[in-house]
Tab-separated table of C-alpha atoms in Angstrom:
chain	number	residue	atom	x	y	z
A	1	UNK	CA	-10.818	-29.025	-6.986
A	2	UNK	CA	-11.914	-25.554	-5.722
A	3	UNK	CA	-14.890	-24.822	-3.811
A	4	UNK	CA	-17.464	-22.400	-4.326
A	5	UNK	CA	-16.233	-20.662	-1.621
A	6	UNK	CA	-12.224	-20.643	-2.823
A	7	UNK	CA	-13.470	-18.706	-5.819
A	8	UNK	CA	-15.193	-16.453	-4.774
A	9	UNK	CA	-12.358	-16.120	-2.127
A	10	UNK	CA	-10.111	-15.527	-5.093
A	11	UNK	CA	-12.485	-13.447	-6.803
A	12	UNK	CA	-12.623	-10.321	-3.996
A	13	UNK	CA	-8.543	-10.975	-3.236
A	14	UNK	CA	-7.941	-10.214	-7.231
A	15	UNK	CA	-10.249	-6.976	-7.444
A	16	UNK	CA	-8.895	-6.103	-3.874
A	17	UNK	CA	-5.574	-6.427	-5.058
A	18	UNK	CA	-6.678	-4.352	-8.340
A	19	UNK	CA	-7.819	-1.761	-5.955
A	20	UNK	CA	-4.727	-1.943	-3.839
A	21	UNK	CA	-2.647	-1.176	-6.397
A	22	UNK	CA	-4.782	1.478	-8.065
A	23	UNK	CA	-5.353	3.353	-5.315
A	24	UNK	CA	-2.050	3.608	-3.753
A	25	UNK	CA	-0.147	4.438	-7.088
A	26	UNK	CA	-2.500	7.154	-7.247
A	27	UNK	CA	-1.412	8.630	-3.608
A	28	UNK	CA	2.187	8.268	-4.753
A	29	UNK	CA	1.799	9.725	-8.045
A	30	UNK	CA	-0.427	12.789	-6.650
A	31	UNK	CA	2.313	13.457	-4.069
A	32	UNK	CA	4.748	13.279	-6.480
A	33	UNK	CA	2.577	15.498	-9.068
A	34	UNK	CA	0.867	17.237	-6.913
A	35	UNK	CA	0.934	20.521	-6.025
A	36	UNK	CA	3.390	22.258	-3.711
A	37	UNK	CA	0.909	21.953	-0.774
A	38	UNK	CA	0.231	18.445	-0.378
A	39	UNK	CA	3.972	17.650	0.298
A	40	UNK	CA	3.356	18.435	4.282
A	41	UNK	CA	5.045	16.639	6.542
A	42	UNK	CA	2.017	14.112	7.706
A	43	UNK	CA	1.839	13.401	3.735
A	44	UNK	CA	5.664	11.705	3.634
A	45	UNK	CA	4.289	9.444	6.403
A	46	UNK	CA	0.921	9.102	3.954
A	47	UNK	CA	3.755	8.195	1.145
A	48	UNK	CA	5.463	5.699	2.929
A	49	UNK	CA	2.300	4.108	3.833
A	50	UNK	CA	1.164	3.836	0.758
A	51	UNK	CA	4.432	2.337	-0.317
A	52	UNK	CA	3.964	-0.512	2.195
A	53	UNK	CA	0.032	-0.715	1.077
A	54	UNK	CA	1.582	-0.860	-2.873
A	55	UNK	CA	3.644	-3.939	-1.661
A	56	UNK	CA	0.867	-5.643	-0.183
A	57	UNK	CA	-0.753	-5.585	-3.621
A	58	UNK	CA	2.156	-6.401	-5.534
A	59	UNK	CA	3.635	-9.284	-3.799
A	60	UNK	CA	1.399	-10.628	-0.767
A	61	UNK	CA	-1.860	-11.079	-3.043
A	62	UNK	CA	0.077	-12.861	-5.447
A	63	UNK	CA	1.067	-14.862	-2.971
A	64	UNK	CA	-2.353	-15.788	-1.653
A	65	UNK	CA	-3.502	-16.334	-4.822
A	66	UNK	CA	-0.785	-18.896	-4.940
A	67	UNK	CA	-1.649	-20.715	-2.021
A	68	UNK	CA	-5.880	-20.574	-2.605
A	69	UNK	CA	-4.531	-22.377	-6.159
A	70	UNK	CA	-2.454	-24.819	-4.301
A	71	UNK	CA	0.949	-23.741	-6.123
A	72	UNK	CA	2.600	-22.877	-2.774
A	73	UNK	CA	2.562	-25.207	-0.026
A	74	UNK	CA	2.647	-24.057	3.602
A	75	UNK	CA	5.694	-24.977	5.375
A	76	UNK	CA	8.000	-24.390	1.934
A	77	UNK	CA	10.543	-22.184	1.755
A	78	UNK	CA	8.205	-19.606	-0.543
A	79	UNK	CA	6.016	-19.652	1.521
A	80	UNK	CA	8.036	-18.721	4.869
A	81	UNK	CA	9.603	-15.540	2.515
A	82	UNK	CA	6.323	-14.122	1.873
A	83	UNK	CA	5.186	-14.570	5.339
A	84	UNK	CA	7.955	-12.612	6.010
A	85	UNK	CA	6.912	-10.083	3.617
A	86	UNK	CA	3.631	-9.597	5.626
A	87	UNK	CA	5.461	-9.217	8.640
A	88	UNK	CA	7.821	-6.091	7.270
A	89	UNK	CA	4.078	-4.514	5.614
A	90	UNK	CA	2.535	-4.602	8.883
A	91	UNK	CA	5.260	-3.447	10.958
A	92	UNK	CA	5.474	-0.434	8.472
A	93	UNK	CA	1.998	0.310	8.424
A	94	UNK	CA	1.634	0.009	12.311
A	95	UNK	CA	4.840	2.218	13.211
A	96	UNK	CA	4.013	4.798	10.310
A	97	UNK	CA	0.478	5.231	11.604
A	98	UNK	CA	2.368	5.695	15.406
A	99	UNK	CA	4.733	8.558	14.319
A	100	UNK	CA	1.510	10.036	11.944
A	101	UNK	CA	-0.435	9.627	15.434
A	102	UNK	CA	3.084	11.374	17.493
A	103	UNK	CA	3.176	14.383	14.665
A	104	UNK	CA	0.046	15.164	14.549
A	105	UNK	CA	-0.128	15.216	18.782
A	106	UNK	CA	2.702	17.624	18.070
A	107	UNK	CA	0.826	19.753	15.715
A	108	UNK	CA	-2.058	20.261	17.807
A	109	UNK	CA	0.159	20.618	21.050
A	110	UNK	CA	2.983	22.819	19.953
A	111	UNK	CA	1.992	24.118	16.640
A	112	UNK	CA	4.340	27.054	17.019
A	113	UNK	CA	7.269	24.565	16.892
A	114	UNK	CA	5.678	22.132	14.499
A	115	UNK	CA	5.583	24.981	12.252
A	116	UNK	CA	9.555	25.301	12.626
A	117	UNK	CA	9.978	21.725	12.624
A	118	UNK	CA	12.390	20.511	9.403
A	119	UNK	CA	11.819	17.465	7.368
A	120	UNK	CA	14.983	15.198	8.776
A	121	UNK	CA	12.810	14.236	11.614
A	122	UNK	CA	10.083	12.808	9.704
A	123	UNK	CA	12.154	11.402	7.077
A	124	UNK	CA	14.638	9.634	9.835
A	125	UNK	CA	11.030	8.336	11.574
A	126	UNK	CA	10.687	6.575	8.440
A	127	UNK	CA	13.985	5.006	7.846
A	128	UNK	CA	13.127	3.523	11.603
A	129	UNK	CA	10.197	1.858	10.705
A	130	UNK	CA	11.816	0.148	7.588
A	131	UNK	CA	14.535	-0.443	10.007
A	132	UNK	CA	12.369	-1.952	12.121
A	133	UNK	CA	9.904	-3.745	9.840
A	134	UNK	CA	13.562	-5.524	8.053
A	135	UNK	CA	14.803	-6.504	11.119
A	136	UNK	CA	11.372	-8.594	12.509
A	137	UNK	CA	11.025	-9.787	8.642
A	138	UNK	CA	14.709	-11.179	8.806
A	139	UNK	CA	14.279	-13.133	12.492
A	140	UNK	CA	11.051	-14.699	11.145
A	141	UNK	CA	13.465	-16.216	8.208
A	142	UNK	CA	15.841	-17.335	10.836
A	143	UNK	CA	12.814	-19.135	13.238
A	144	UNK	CA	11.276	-20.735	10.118
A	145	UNK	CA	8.250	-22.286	10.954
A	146	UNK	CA	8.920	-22.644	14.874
A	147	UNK	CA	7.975	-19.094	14.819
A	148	UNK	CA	4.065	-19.799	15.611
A	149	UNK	CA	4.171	-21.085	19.250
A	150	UNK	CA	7.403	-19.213	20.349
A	151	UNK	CA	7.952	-16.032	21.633
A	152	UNK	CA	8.673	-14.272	18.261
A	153	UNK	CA	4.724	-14.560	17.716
A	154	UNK	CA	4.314	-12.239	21.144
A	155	UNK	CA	7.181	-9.687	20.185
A	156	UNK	CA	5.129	-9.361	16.425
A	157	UNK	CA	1.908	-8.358	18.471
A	158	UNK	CA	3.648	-6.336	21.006
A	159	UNK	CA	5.883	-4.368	18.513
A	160	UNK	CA	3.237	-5.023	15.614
A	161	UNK	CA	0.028	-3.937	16.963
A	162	UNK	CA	-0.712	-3.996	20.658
A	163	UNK	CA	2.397	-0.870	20.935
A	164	UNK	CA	1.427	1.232	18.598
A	165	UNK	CA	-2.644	1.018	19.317
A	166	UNK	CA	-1.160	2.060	22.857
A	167	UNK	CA	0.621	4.744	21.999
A	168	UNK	CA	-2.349	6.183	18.894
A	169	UNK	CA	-4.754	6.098	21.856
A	170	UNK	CA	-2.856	8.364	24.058
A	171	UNK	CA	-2.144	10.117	21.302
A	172	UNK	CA	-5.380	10.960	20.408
A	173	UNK	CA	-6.231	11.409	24.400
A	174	UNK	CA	-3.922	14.803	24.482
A	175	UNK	CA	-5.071	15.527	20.536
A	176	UNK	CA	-9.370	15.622	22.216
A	177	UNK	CA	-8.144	17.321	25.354
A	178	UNK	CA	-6.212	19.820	24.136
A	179	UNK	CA	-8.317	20.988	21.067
A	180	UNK	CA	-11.484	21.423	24.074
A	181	UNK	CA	-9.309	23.201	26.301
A	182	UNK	CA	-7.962	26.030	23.855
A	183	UNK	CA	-9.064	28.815	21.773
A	184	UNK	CA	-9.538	27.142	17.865
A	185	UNK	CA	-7.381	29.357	15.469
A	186	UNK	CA	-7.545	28.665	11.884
A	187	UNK	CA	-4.896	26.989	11.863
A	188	UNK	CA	-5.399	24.708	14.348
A	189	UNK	CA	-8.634	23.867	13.218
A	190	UNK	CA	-6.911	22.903	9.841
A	191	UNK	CA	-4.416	20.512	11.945
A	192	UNK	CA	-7.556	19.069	14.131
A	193	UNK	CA	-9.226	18.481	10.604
A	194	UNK	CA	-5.784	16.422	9.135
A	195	UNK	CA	-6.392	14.481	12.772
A	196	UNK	CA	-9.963	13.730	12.263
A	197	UNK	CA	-9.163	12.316	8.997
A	198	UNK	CA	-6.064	10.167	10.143
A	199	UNK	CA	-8.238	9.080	12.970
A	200	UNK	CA	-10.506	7.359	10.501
A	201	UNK	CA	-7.613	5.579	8.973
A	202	UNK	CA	-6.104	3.995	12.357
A	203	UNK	CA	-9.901	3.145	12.986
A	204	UNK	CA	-9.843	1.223	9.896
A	205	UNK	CA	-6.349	-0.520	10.892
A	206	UNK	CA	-7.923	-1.226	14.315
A	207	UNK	CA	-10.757	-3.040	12.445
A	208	UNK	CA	-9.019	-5.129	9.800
A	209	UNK	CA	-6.191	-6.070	11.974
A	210	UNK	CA	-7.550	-6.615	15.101
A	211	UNK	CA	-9.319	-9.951	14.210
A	212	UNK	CA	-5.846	-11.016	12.956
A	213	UNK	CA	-4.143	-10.817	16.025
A	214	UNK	CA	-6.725	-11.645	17.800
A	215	UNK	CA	-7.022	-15.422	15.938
A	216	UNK	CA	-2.759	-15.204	16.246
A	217	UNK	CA	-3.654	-15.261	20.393
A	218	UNK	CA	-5.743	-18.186	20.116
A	219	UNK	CA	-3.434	-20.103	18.184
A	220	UNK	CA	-0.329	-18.885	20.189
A	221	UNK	CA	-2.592	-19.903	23.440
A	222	UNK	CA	-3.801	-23.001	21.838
A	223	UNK	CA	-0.323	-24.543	21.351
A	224	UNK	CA	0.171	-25.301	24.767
A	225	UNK	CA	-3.121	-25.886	26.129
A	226	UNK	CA	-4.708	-28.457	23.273
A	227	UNK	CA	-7.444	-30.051	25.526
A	228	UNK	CA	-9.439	-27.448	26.198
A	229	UNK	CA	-12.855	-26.812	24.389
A	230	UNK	CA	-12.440	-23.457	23.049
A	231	UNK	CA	-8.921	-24.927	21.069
A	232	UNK	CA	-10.515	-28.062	19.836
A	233	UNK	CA	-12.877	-25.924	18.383
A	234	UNK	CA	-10.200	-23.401	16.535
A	235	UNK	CA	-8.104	-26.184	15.586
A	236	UNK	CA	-11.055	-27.998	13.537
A	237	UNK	CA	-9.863	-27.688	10.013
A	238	UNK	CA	-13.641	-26.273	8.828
A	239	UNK	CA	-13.536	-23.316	11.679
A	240	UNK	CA	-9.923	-23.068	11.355
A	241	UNK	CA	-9.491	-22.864	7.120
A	242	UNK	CA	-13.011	-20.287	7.478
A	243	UNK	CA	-11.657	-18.481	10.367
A	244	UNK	CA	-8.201	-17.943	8.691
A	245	UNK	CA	-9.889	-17.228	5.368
A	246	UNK	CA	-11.762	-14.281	6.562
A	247	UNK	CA	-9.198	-12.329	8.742
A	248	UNK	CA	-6.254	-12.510	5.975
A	249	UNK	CA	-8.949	-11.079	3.671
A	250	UNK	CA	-10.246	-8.545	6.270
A	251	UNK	CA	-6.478	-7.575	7.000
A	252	UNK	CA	-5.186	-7.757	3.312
A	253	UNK	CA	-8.687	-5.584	2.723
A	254	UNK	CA	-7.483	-2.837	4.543
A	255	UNK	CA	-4.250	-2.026	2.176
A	256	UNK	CA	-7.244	-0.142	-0.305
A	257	UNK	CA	-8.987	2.005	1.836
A	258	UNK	CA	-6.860	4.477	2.523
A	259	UNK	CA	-7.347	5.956	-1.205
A	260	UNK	CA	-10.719	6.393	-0.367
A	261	UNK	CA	-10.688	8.323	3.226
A	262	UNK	CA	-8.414	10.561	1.018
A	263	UNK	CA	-10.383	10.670	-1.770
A	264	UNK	CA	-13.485	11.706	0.245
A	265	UNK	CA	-12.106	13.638	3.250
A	266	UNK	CA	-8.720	15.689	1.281
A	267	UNK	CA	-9.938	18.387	-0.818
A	268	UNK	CA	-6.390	18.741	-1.957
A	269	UNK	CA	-5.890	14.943	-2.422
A	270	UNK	CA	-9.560	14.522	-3.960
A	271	UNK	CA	-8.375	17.412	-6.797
A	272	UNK	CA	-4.863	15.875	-7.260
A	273	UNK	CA	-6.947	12.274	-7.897
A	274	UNK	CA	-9.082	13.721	-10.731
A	275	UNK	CA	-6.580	15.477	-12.502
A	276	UNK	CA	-4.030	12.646	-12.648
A	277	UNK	CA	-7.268	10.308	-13.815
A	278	UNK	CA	-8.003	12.915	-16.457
A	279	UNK	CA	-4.727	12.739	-18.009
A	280	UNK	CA	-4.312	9.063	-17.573
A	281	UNK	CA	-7.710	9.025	-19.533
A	282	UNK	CA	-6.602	11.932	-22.384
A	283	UNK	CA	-3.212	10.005	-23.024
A	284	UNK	CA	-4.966	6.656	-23.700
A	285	UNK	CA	-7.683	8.163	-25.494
A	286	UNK	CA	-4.791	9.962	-28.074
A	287	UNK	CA	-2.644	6.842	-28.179
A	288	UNK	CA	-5.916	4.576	-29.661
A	289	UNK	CA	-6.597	7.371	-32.101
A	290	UNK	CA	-2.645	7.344	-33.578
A	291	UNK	CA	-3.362	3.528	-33.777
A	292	UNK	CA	-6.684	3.821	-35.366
A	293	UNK	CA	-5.355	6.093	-37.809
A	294	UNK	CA	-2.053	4.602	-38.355
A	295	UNK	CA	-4.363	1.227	-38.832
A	296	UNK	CA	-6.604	2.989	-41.213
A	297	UNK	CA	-3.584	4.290	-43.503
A	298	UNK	CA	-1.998	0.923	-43.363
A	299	UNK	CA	-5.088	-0.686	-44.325
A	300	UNK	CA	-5.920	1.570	-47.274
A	301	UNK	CA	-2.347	2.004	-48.666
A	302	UNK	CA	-2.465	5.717	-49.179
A	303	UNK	CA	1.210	6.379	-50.545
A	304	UNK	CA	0.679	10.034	-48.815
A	305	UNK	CA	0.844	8.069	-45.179
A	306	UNK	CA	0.777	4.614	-45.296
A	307	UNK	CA	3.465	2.664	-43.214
A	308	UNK	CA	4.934	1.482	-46.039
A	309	UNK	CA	5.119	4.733	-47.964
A	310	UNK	CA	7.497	6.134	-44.918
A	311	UNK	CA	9.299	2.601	-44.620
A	312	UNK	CA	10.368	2.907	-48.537
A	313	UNK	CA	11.075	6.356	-48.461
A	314	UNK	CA	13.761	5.491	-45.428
A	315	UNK	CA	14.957	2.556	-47.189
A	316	UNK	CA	15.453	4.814	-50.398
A	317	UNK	CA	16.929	7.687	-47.846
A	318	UNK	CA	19.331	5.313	-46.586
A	319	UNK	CA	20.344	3.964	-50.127
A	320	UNK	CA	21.131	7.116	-50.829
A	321	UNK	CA	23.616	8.044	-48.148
A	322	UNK	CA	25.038	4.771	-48.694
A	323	UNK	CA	26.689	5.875	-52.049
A	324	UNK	CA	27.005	9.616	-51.130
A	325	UNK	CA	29.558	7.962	-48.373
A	326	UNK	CA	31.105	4.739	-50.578
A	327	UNK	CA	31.781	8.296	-53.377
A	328	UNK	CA	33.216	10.722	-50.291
A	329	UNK	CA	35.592	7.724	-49.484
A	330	UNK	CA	36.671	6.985	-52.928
């Protein structure tokens, strides 16, 4: 039996994941589509984000679905692959906002050889963090289920989280000191802007993961040291099952909101969005009016363009070039 507050648990993961997938098709597609100036080089990191948001919808709310339903047990074998799958999502969001974080540094630093800088870079930046993400997905297969009170859990925050916030934050140090300390060109107000609007989205990935790793401490800490107060408490299935509950929905939450920071602070992006909508709309609109129509002159049995007018005229077509070819044989 599910509790009141298992569905409505399951409610906001299923329109999450709706917006999840929604939103980050849309990013891809208005890359894609876009114009010629939103393929810039912090935009391939935006892509590949997105790609690793897109799987998150695709795959890891399934999979929580699953297990609020009770179809996947924890401990199976299912259940340690799509683990895994969260792993290689967060390692890709985490490293991709670290080299957006290291580019845009760059940009603001040294925009004369930012400008000059080619795409192999960026592009080999994000074959690492695949590279990367694979490689701690694959070990957490190998470890199984030991993986929670073993060292693997303090590489995934190190390499996961606690790294990369390290690195953004120094990042963003030289970004603030370096954009008070110069003359403001045009242009580098226009790369200051692109930083202002990444910073929001590493603020939101502080936010939404942070609890997350911060509950994986506990547990990791809790392992060894069971008698103390504080772990009785977290290991109390009520506190435990709540506390869980709301940081995998807080973290999973996080996977649809970078559509919006675009969609409110890209002009560019916020265009692209409503054009790609618009069509999306027109084409459905024109494919229920062929139906309706075709419907209509199925349903009245006009011989002029009825289905089954065209269907007997082919039938009598191919009848036709039947005997024209049994004759040309003969």
């Amino acid at each position: 039996m599910l509790h009141a507050r298992d569905i409505v648990d399951l409610i906001y993961i299923l329109c999450v994941g709706f917006l999840i997938i929604s939103g980050n098709a849309l990013v891809i597609l208005a890359f894609w589509k876009g114009p010629r100036q939103i393929r810039t080089l912090t935009n391939y990191f935006v892509v590949n984000l997105s790609f690793s948001d897109l799987m998150v919808g695709c795959f890891s709310v399934p999979f929580r679905v699953c297990v609020r339903l009770g179809k996947t047990k924890e401990g199976s074998r299912n259940y340690e692959y799509f683990i895994a799958l969260d792993v290689l999502c967060g390692t890709i969001s985490a490293l991709c906002l670290t080299a957006i974080s290291i580019e845009r540094t760059f940009a603001v630093k040294y925009p004369a050889m930012h400008y000059n800088l080619s795409k192999k870079p960026v592009l080999f930046a994000i074959v690492m963090t695949w590279i990367i993400g694979l490689l701690l997905a694959a070990l957490k297969l190998i470890i199984g289920r030991h993986s929670i009170n073993s060292p693997y859990t303090l590489l995934i925050m190190v390499i996961s989280f606690f790294l990369p916030l390290f690195i953004i934050i120094v990042s963003y140090v030289i970004i603030f000191f370096t954009a008070m300390s110069v003359n403001q060109s045009p242009n580098l107000r226009k790369e200051i802007r692109v930083a202002k609007t990444i910073s929001l989205i590493i603020g939101l990935f502080t936010i939404c993961w942070m609890p997350f790793f911060i509950v994986n401490i506990l547990y990791y800490y809790c392992g060894d040291y069971t008698s103390t107060k504080l772990c009785s408490v977290i290991k109390s299935e009520s506190i435990s099952t709540w506390i869980v509950n709301i940081v995998v929905s807080l973290r999973i939450s996080n996977s649809m909101m970078n559509f919006f920071v675009y969609a409110v602070r890209s002009p560019i992006f916020r265009t692209t969005f409503k054009s790609l909508v618009f069509k999306m709309f027109r084409v459905v609109c024109n494919m229920k009016t062929i139906e309706a129509k075709s419907f209509s002159l199925y349903k009245n049995g006009s011989k002029k363009g009825s289905l089954n007018f065209f269907l007997k005229k082919d039938k009598k077509q191919d009848q036709k070039e039947t005997l024209w070819k049994q004759k040309s044989v003969a």
